C-alpha positions as a LaTeX table, in Angstrom:
\begin{tabular}{lrrr}
\hline
Residue & $x$ (\AA) & $y$ (\AA) & $z$ (\AA) \\
\hline
Met1 & $-17.26$ & $-97.54$ & 26.74 \\
Glu2 & $-18.03$ & $-95.30$ & 28.75 \\
Arg3 & $-19.14$ & $-95.36$ & 32.27 \\
Thr4 & $-19.94$ & $-92.20$ & 35.17 \\
Val5 & $-19.10$ & $-93.17$ & 38.49 \\
Thr6 & $-19.59$ & $-91.60$ & 41.74 \\
Val7 & $-17.00$ & $-91.16$ & 43.81 \\
Val8 & $-17.06$ & $-92.74$ & 47.73 \\
Pro9 & $-14.34$ & $-93.16$ & 49.29 \\
Glu10 & $-14.31$ & $-90.37$ & 52.11 \\
Ala11 & $-10.76$ & $-89.32$ & 51.03 \\
Gly12 & $-11.95$ & $-88.90$ & 47.38 \\
Leu13 & $-9.40$ & $-89.95$ & 44.81 \\
His14 & $-6.43$ & $-89.36$ & 46.75 \\
Ala15 & $-4.01$ & $-91.30$ & 48.62 \\
Arg16 & $-4.71$ & $-94.74$ & 49.04 \\
Pro17 & $-7.81$ & $-94.41$ & 46.86 \\
Ala18 & $-6.20$ & $-92.47$ & 44.28 \\
Ser19 & $-3.22$ & $-95.65$ & 44.48 \\
Lys20 & $-5.96$ & $-98.38$ & 44.51 \\
Phe21 & $-6.86$ & $-96.77$ & 41.42 \\
Val22 & $-4.25$ & $-96.29$ & 38.75 \\
Gln23 & $-3.19$ & $-100.01$ & 40.05 \\
Ala24 & $-6.51$ & $-101.80$ & 38.68 \\
Ala25 & $-6.67$ & $-99.26$ & 35.90 \\
Asn26 & $-2.90$ & $-100.83$ & 34.85 \\
Glu27 & $-4.19$ & $-104.40$ & 34.67 \\
Phe28 & $-5.87$ & $-104.36$ & 32.21 \\
Asp29 & $-5.05$ & $-104.34$ & 28.10 \\
Ala30 & $-7.22$ & $-101.14$ & 27.95 \\
Val31 & $-6.15$ & $-97.56$ & 27.73 \\
Val32 & $-8.04$ & $-96.03$ & 30.66 \\
Thr33 & $-8.93$ & $-91.88$ & 31.63 \\
Ile34 & $-11.11$ & $-90.15$ & 34.14 \\
Ala35 & $-11.95$ & $-87.09$ & 33.60 \\
Pro36 & $-15.24$ & $-84.69$ & 35.98 \\
Ala37 & $-18.38$ & $-85.71$ & 34.99 \\
Asp38 & $-19.31$ & $-82.02$ & 34.66 \\
Asp39 & $-16.38$ & $-79.79$ & 32.47 \\
Gly40 & $-13.32$ & $-82.10$ & 32.87 \\
Glu41 & $-9.93$ & $-82.55$ & 31.43 \\
Ser42 & $-9.98$ & $-86.27$ & 30.79 \\
Val43 & $-5.90$ & $-87.78$ & 32.19 \\
Asn44 & $-4.52$ & $-90.85$ & 32.04 \\
Ala45 & $-6.31$ & $-93.24$ & 34.89 \\
Gly46 & $-3.01$ & $-95.20$ & 34.68 \\
Ser47 & $-0.80$ & $-91.89$ & 36.03 \\
Met48 & $-0.65$ & $-91.06$ & 39.92 \\
Leu49 & $-0.34$ & $-87.86$ & 39.24 \\
Ala50 & $-2.57$ & $-87.44$ & 37.11 \\
Val51 & $-4.94$ & $-88.73$ & 38.57 \\
Thr52 & $-4.34$ & $-86.95$ & 41.95 \\
Gly53 & $-3.89$ & $-83.79$ & 39.96 \\
Leu54 & $-7.76$ & $-84.28$ & 39.21 \\
Asn55 & $-8.54$ & $-83.20$ & 43.09 \\
Val56 & $-11.71$ & $-84.96$ & 43.03 \\
Glu57 & $-13.65$ & $-85.86$ & 46.20 \\
His58 & $-16.19$ & $-87.56$ & 47.92 \\
Gly59 & $-19.66$ & $-87.32$ & 46.23 \\
Asp60 & $-17.77$ & $-86.02$ & 42.47 \\
Val61 & $-19.14$ & $-87.77$ & 39.83 \\
Val62 & $-15.99$ & $-88.69$ & 37.28 \\
Arg63 & $-16.65$ & $-90.04$ & 34.07 \\
Leu64 & $-14.31$ & $-92.81$ & 33.32 \\
Val65 & $-13.65$ & $-93.95$ & 29.39 \\
Ala66 & $-12.14$ & $-97.30$ & 28.66 \\
Glu67 & $-10.50$ & $-98.59$ & 25.45 \\
Gly68 & $-9.53$ & $-102.05$ & 24.49 \\
Glu69 & $-9.54$ & $-105.55$ & 24.96 \\
Asp70 & $-9.99$ & $-105.89$ & 28.36 \\
Ala71 & $-11.66$ & $-102.17$ & 28.17 \\
Glu72 & $-15.48$ & $-103.70$ & 30.22 \\
Lys73 & $-13.02$ & $-105.17$ & 32.80 \\
Ala74 & $-10.96$ & $-102.03$ & 33.39 \\
Leu75 & $-14.31$ & $-100.20$ & 33.60 \\
Asp76 & $-16.02$ & $-103.26$ & 36.01 \\
Ala77 & $-11.98$ & $-103.39$ & 37.95 \\
Leu78 & $-12.50$ & $-98.94$ & 38.23 \\
Glu79 & $-15.98$ & $-98.93$ & 39.43 \\
Gly80 & $-15.67$ & $-101.14$ & 41.79 \\
Val81 & $-12.94$ & $-98.93$ & 43.61 \\
Leu82 & $-14.53$ & $-95.79$ & 43.18 \\
Ser83 & $-17.89$ & $-96.76$ & 44.32 \\
Ser84 & $-16.27$ & $-99.06$ & 47.82 \\
Pro85 & $-15.57$ & $-96.78$ & 50.90 \\
Glu86 & $-12.27$ & $-97.19$ & 52.38 \\
Asp87 & $-11.73$ & $-99.97$ & 54.32 \\
Asp88 & $-8.38$ & $-99.35$ & 56.85 \\
Asp89 & $-8.30$ & $-103.37$ & 57.49 \\
Arg90 & $-7.42$ & $-104.25$ & 54.15 \\
\hline
\end{tabular}
């Protein structure tokens, strides 16, 4: 399964949004990768170092690919993280 998502958090996939993204990716029985939609190399969505190394910024479009029993649930959760603004009160 594959999904393309625009990154909404102002910090992009750095700091807290990246941490939430990686944590969500590791909650499901699925192998998930993330890559810049235009040309990037896919990396493991469950690796903080790999995700932050993509240098994804606010407004960038990324491609999520998931395989496994929970693939659709994982994509739904990860899309939720990427398409929600950062909330400092959480």
